[in-house]
Structures are given as structure tokens and as C-alpha cells.
Amino acid sequence: MGVEACTGAFYWQRQFEWLDHTVKVIAPQYVKPFVKHQKNDQNDAEAICTALMLPNMKFVPAKSEEQQDIQALHRVRRRLVNHRAALVRQMRGLLLERGIPIALSIGRARRAIPGILEDQTNGLTAMSREIIGELFDFLAQVDARITAFDRRIDAVFKSNQDCRRIMRISGVGPMTATAVVAAVGDGREGKNARIIWAMLNRNEGFRAHAWGRGKNCKTTIEAYRPANSGV
């Protein structure tokens, strides 16, 4: 059976597999080229069937309920982190409009804004001081929620054997390890996932190499035999 990756796809994949069906999830970009005429349920189903029959089709790795829980932790945390950055940018913009510059970094904003709010000689009106103060209090609440999600992710990392195995990659911590487990699972689907788990099963270690900056940054993973592996 073929299912296009969308909301609820992994739930239905588990339901159909419970009924002893073999289910493959296909990414939407691999289904779209086979859609004929306008988009509707019938044409989508035909496109999925066509894509499913291709011998070299790439499928989306299956996700268990545990993986989806971990992925939810990361997605909500990312939303909070983005919201925190937006709060700092907004406070910085409001202060710049009053001729008060602060640094771009979140840490420096945390240190600078309380002093700015306490300074009665910087020209801030009572209303602007109150507004920025409320935004700063909201920032503290978001910080607390992000810290709580960090603790949850760390607890998942400590309780998951696969996460601890991925930690053998140099430079990988709990955040990355749990994200990898949520994304690739047991490595049944996806070339890179199968390579990583095959190396781990052979008791090999990893060294990660990265070069470039920003969106152009690229990473390769090199396998090596640890000195104490006994292999």
C-alpha cells in the first residue's frame, strides 16, 4: 500500500501494518509529477499508485508513536526559540525608535534591558517603559518553557539506547541525537539512515567533518574503529 506523506500518514501506516499490510509512505514531491489534470482524491490516488510502482522510488522512514512524541518536543521547542528571537527583535526595535541601541544577541539583551528600564534619564515614556517591561517578563516565561523542554529532551535521551549510541559521533549531543532518532528511526528506509545504523551495529565510531557557513554548510561522517572496540 502507498500513502502520501501528510498529516496523519504515519498513524494510518501503523493501522494498516497492524492488519498485516506492507505500507510505504511517499514524499509529496515524488507524487506531484504523476498527478494528471486538477488535484482531487481520485487523481492523487492514481499518482500515488504510479509512484509506488517505480523500482527506484525513495520512501519516507516509518515513525513510531515514540518518534512522533520526540519530534513534537523538537518542533514545539523550535517554535518557542523562534518566538524568543522575535521578542528580542521587537524590544530592540522599540528601543531603537527611542534612540537606545542594544546588541543583537539574546544574552546581551537580557543583561541590558533591565538597566534600561530602571534608568529614568534615558527619555523613555512611562507607557513605552511599561510595554517593554511586559515584553521582557514574557521573554522570561518563554525562557522557562524552553528550559523545561530541554529537560524533557534530555530525559528522552537518557532513556533511549539508540540516542546514546548516536552520541558516539563526535560533536553530537542530546539535542541532535534525539532529532536523528525521531527522523530516521530504525534505519529501514533511507540510504543515509541505513549507513549510520550499519556502522553502529559494526561497533564503529564516527568523526563528523563540516565546512562552509550558513545554508552552504556541508557535513560528512567518517567511520573509524575505536581503539578500545576490540574489533
Tab-separated table of C-alpha atoms in Angstrom:
chain	number	residue	atom	x	y	z
A	1	MET	CA	0.000	0.000	0.000
A	2	GLY	CA	1.158	3.532	-0.694
A	3	VAL	CA	0.426	6.627	1.395
A	4	GLU	CA	1.423	10.191	0.592
A	5	ALA	CA	3.293	11.846	3.466
A	6	CYS	CA	0.880	14.262	5.115
A	7	THR	CA	-0.812	14.867	8.445
A	8	GLY	CA	-1.899	11.500	9.831
A	9	ALA	CA	0.102	9.443	7.308
A	10	PHE	CA	2.168	7.649	9.945
A	11	TYR	CA	-0.908	6.921	12.047
A	12	TRP	CA	-2.619	5.214	9.133
A	13	GLN	CA	0.604	3.432	8.225
A	14	ARG	CA	0.670	1.836	11.690
A	15	GLN	CA	-3.025	0.968	11.469
A	16	PHE	CA	-2.646	-0.764	8.104
A	17	GLU	CA	0.526	-2.577	9.186
A	18	TRP	CA	-1.380	-3.858	12.232
A	19	LEU	CA	-3.685	-5.503	9.659
A	20	ASP	CA	-0.633	-7.199	8.081
A	21	HIS	CA	-0.321	-4.848	5.098
A	22	THR	CA	3.020	-3.575	3.825
A	23	VAL	CA	2.777	0.212	3.731
A	24	LYS	CA	5.159	2.683	2.089
A	25	VAL	CA	4.991	6.438	2.697
A	26	ILE	CA	5.985	8.627	-0.262
A	27	ALA	CA	7.067	12.264	-0.027
A	28	PRO	CA	4.660	14.687	-1.803
A	29	GLN	CA	7.381	15.968	-4.173
A	30	TYR	CA	7.727	12.456	-5.594
A	31	VAL	CA	3.955	12.101	-6.100
A	32	LYS	CA	3.252	15.506	-7.649
A	33	PRO	CA	4.873	14.782	-11.079
A	34	PHE	CA	2.350	11.976	-11.662
A	35	VAL	CA	-0.789	13.991	-10.876
A	36	LYS	CA	-2.923	14.377	-14.004
A	37	HIS	CA	-5.227	17.361	-14.570
A	38	GLN	CA	-6.603	19.079	-11.474
A	39	LYS	CA	-5.823	17.905	-7.968
A	40	ASN	CA	-8.525	15.733	-6.408
A	41	ASP	CA	-8.719	12.496	-4.418
A	42	GLN	CA	-9.012	10.251	-7.471
A	43	ASN	CA	-6.087	11.813	-9.323
A	44	ASP	CA	-3.984	11.844	-6.142
A	45	ALA	CA	-4.654	8.136	-5.571
A	46	GLU	CA	-3.674	7.339	-9.150
A	47	ALA	CA	-0.465	9.370	-8.788
A	48	ILE	CA	0.442	7.552	-5.558
A	49	CYS	CA	-0.065	4.178	-7.247
A	50	THR	CA	2.122	5.224	-10.179
A	51	ALA	CA	4.894	6.472	-7.889
A	52	LEU	CA	4.680	3.357	-5.732
A	53	MET	CA	5.391	1.063	-8.683
A	54	LEU	CA	8.646	2.771	-9.652
A	55	PRO	CA	11.604	0.475	-8.847
A	56	ASN	CA	13.857	3.298	-7.653
A	57	MET	CA	11.312	5.219	-5.591
A	58	LYS	CA	12.555	6.682	-2.295
A	59	PHE	CA	10.255	6.253	0.696
A	60	VAL	CA	9.857	8.200	3.920
A	61	PRO	CA	11.112	6.314	7.012
A	62	ALA	CA	8.302	4.987	9.186
A	63	LYS	CA	7.711	6.714	12.512
A	64	SER	CA	6.538	5.100	15.712
A	65	GLU	CA	4.461	6.908	18.312
A	66	GLU	CA	7.628	7.411	20.367
A	67	GLN	CA	9.382	9.034	17.408
A	68	GLN	CA	6.445	11.346	16.830
A	69	ASP	CA	6.500	12.325	20.511
A	70	ILE	CA	10.201	13.202	20.254
A	71	GLN	CA	9.581	15.099	17.027
A	72	ALA	CA	6.758	17.033	18.722
A	73	LEU	CA	9.162	18.034	21.511
A	74	HIS	CA	11.633	19.394	18.979
A	75	ARG	CA	9.004	21.208	16.910
A	76	VAL	CA	7.409	22.944	19.896
A	77	ARG	CA	10.819	23.866	21.280
A	78	ARG	CA	11.821	25.315	17.902
A	79	ARG	CA	8.622	27.378	17.859
A	80	LEU	CA	9.443	28.754	21.318
A	81	VAL	CA	13.042	29.536	20.295
A	82	ASN	CA	11.789	31.418	17.221
A	83	HIS	CA	9.273	33.260	19.369
A	84	ARG	CA	12.015	34.256	21.803
A	85	ALA	CA	14.143	35.642	18.975
A	86	ALA	CA	11.133	37.602	17.673
A	87	LEU	CA	10.518	39.073	21.149
A	88	VAL	CA	14.116	40.291	21.401
A	89	ARG	CA	13.966	41.803	17.910
A	90	GLN	CA	10.742	43.615	18.758
A	91	MET	CA	12.134	45.043	22.010
A	92	ARG	CA	15.293	46.086	20.196
A	93	GLY	CA	13.242	47.838	17.517
A	94	LEU	CA	11.112	49.671	20.085
A	95	LEU	CA	14.231	50.859	21.903
A	96	LEU	CA	15.950	51.944	18.685
A	97	GLU	CA	12.939	54.118	17.881
A	98	ARG	CA	13.689	55.974	21.128
A	99	GLY	CA	17.399	56.239	20.326
A	100	ILE	CA	18.516	53.450	22.671
A	101	PRO	CA	20.596	50.777	20.889
A	102	ILE	CA	21.196	47.299	22.281
A	103	ALA	CA	23.180	44.358	20.913
A	104	LEU	CA	21.557	41.731	18.674
A	105	SER	CA	22.313	38.716	20.873
A	106	ILE	CA	19.666	37.421	23.263
A	107	GLY	CA	22.118	37.173	26.160
A	108	ARG	CA	23.170	40.813	25.868
A	109	ALA	CA	19.541	41.906	25.575
A	110	ARG	CA	18.733	40.082	28.821
A	111	ARG	CA	21.534	41.937	30.580
A	112	ALA	CA	20.879	45.362	29.054
A	113	ILE	CA	17.101	45.764	29.167
A	114	PRO	CA	16.633	45.693	32.993
A	115	GLY	CA	19.140	48.522	33.336
A	116	ILE	CA	17.431	50.494	30.566
A	117	LEU	CA	14.058	50.108	32.270
A	118	GLU	CA	15.487	51.290	35.592
A	119	ASP	CA	17.232	54.320	34.051
A	120	GLN	CA	14.847	57.267	34.456
A	121	THR	CA	17.034	59.638	32.427
A	122	ASN	CA	17.075	57.846	29.057
A	123	GLY	CA	13.957	59.535	27.671
A	124	LEU	CA	11.596	56.532	27.696
A	125	THR	CA	7.982	57.455	28.392
A	126	ALA	CA	6.064	55.706	31.126
A	127	MET	CA	3.974	53.799	28.582
A	128	SER	CA	6.922	52.602	26.477
A	129	ARG	CA	8.738	51.574	29.657
A	130	GLU	CA	5.705	49.557	30.723
A	131	ILE	CA	5.298	47.905	27.297
A	132	ILE	CA	8.950	46.869	27.068
A	133	GLY	CA	8.809	45.649	30.671
A	134	GLU	CA	5.875	43.383	29.858
A	135	LEU	CA	7.688	42.024	26.807
A	136	PHE	CA	10.746	41.356	28.966
A	137	ASP	CA	8.608	39.466	31.509
A	138	PHE	CA	7.152	37.451	28.634
A	139	LEU	CA	10.717	36.676	27.499
A	140	ALA	CA	11.476	35.231	30.927
A	141	GLN	CA	8.381	32.999	30.659
A	142	VAL	CA	9.460	31.748	27.226
A	143	ASP	CA	12.959	31.073	28.578
A	144	ALA	CA	11.450	28.970	31.355
A	145	ARG	CA	9.372	26.945	28.876
A	146	ILE	CA	12.403	26.337	26.628
A	147	THR	CA	14.369	25.142	29.654
A	148	ALA	CA	11.534	22.765	30.548
A	149	PHE	CA	11.575	21.311	27.006
A	150	ASP	CA	15.360	20.951	27.215
A	151	ARG	CA	14.923	18.857	30.356
A	152	ARG	CA	12.314	16.680	28.640
A	153	ILE	CA	14.588	16.106	25.650
A	154	ASP	CA	17.487	15.267	27.973
A	155	ALA	CA	15.281	12.750	29.804
A	156	VAL	CA	14.329	11.126	26.484
A	157	PHE	CA	18.000	10.962	25.531
A	158	LYS	CA	18.991	9.242	28.767
A	159	SER	CA	16.211	6.656	28.466
A	160	ASN	CA	16.749	5.829	24.776
A	161	GLN	CA	19.557	3.420	23.878
A	162	ASP	CA	19.639	4.479	20.213
A	163	CYS	CA	20.204	8.105	21.216
A	164	ARG	CA	23.151	7.122	23.390
A	165	ARG	CA	24.646	5.126	20.511
A	166	ILE	CA	24.392	8.107	18.175
A	167	MET	CA	26.281	10.141	20.792
A	168	ARG	CA	29.375	8.216	19.674
A	169	ILE	CA	29.528	10.637	16.745
A	170	SER	CA	31.994	13.346	17.652
A	171	GLY	CA	30.262	16.651	18.342
A	172	VAL	CA	26.746	15.197	18.702
A	173	GLY	CA	24.803	15.953	21.887
A	174	PRO	CA	21.358	15.037	23.265
A	175	MET	CA	19.554	17.552	21.044
A	176	THR	CA	20.976	16.196	17.782
A	177	ALA	CA	20.828	12.546	18.868
A	178	THR	CA	17.127	12.693	19.724
A	179	ALA	CA	16.394	14.580	16.488
A	180	VAL	CA	18.142	11.859	14.454
A	181	VAL	CA	16.187	9.090	16.177
A	182	ALA	CA	12.929	10.972	15.563
A	183	ALA	CA	13.811	11.442	11.881
A	184	VAL	CA	15.303	8.098	10.777
A	185	GLY	CA	14.076	5.610	13.369
A	186	ASP	CA	15.496	2.124	12.961
A	187	GLY	CA	17.065	2.834	9.554
A	188	ARG	CA	14.773	0.597	7.494
A	189	GLU	CA	14.189	3.378	4.949
A	190	GLY	CA	16.639	5.917	3.563
A	191	LYS	CA	20.193	5.381	2.387
A	192	ASN	CA	21.846	7.641	4.986
A	193	ALA	CA	19.846	6.093	7.831
A	194	ARG	CA	20.844	2.570	6.804
A	195	ILE	CA	24.516	3.583	6.593
A	196	ILE	CA	24.511	5.114	10.084
A	197	TRP	CA	22.843	2.130	11.741
A	198	ALA	CA	25.003	-0.370	9.859
A	199	MET	CA	28.127	1.366	11.153
A	200	LEU	CA	26.768	1.446	14.690
A	201	ASN	CA	25.942	-2.251	14.550
A	202	ARG	CA	29.532	-2.971	13.464
A	203	ASN	CA	30.759	-1.160	16.576
A	204	GLU	CA	32.359	1.603	14.550
A	205	GLY	CA	32.766	5.155	15.697
A	206	PHE	CA	32.290	8.358	13.768
A	207	ARG	CA	34.013	11.645	13.127
A	208	ALA	CA	31.910	14.471	11.748
A	209	HIS	CA	33.509	16.994	9.378
A	210	ALA	CA	31.812	20.273	8.476
A	211	TRP	CA	32.827	23.116	6.199
A	212	GLY	CA	31.160	26.239	4.874
A	213	ARG	CA	28.804	28.589	6.659
A	214	GLY	CA	25.040	29.040	6.961
A	215	LYS	CA	22.942	27.348	4.295
A	216	ASN	CA	26.096	26.371	2.410
A	217	CYS	CA	27.425	24.359	5.347
A	218	LYS	CA	28.025	20.701	4.481
A	219	THR	CA	28.781	17.784	6.773
A	220	THR	CA	30.286	14.373	6.154
A	221	ILE	CA	30.527	11.459	8.578
A	222	GLU	CA	33.610	9.257	8.554
A	223	ALA	CA	33.635	5.826	10.155
A	224	TYR	CA	36.623	4.579	12.144
A	225	ARG	CA	37.408	1.768	14.534
A	226	PRO	CA	37.688	2.947	18.153
A	227	ALA	CA	40.938	1.871	19.780
A	228	ASN	CA	39.076	0.118	22.610
A	229	SER	CA	36.447	-1.562	20.438
A	230	GLY	CA	38.222	-4.962	20.443
A	231	VAL	CA	37.353	-5.446	16.769
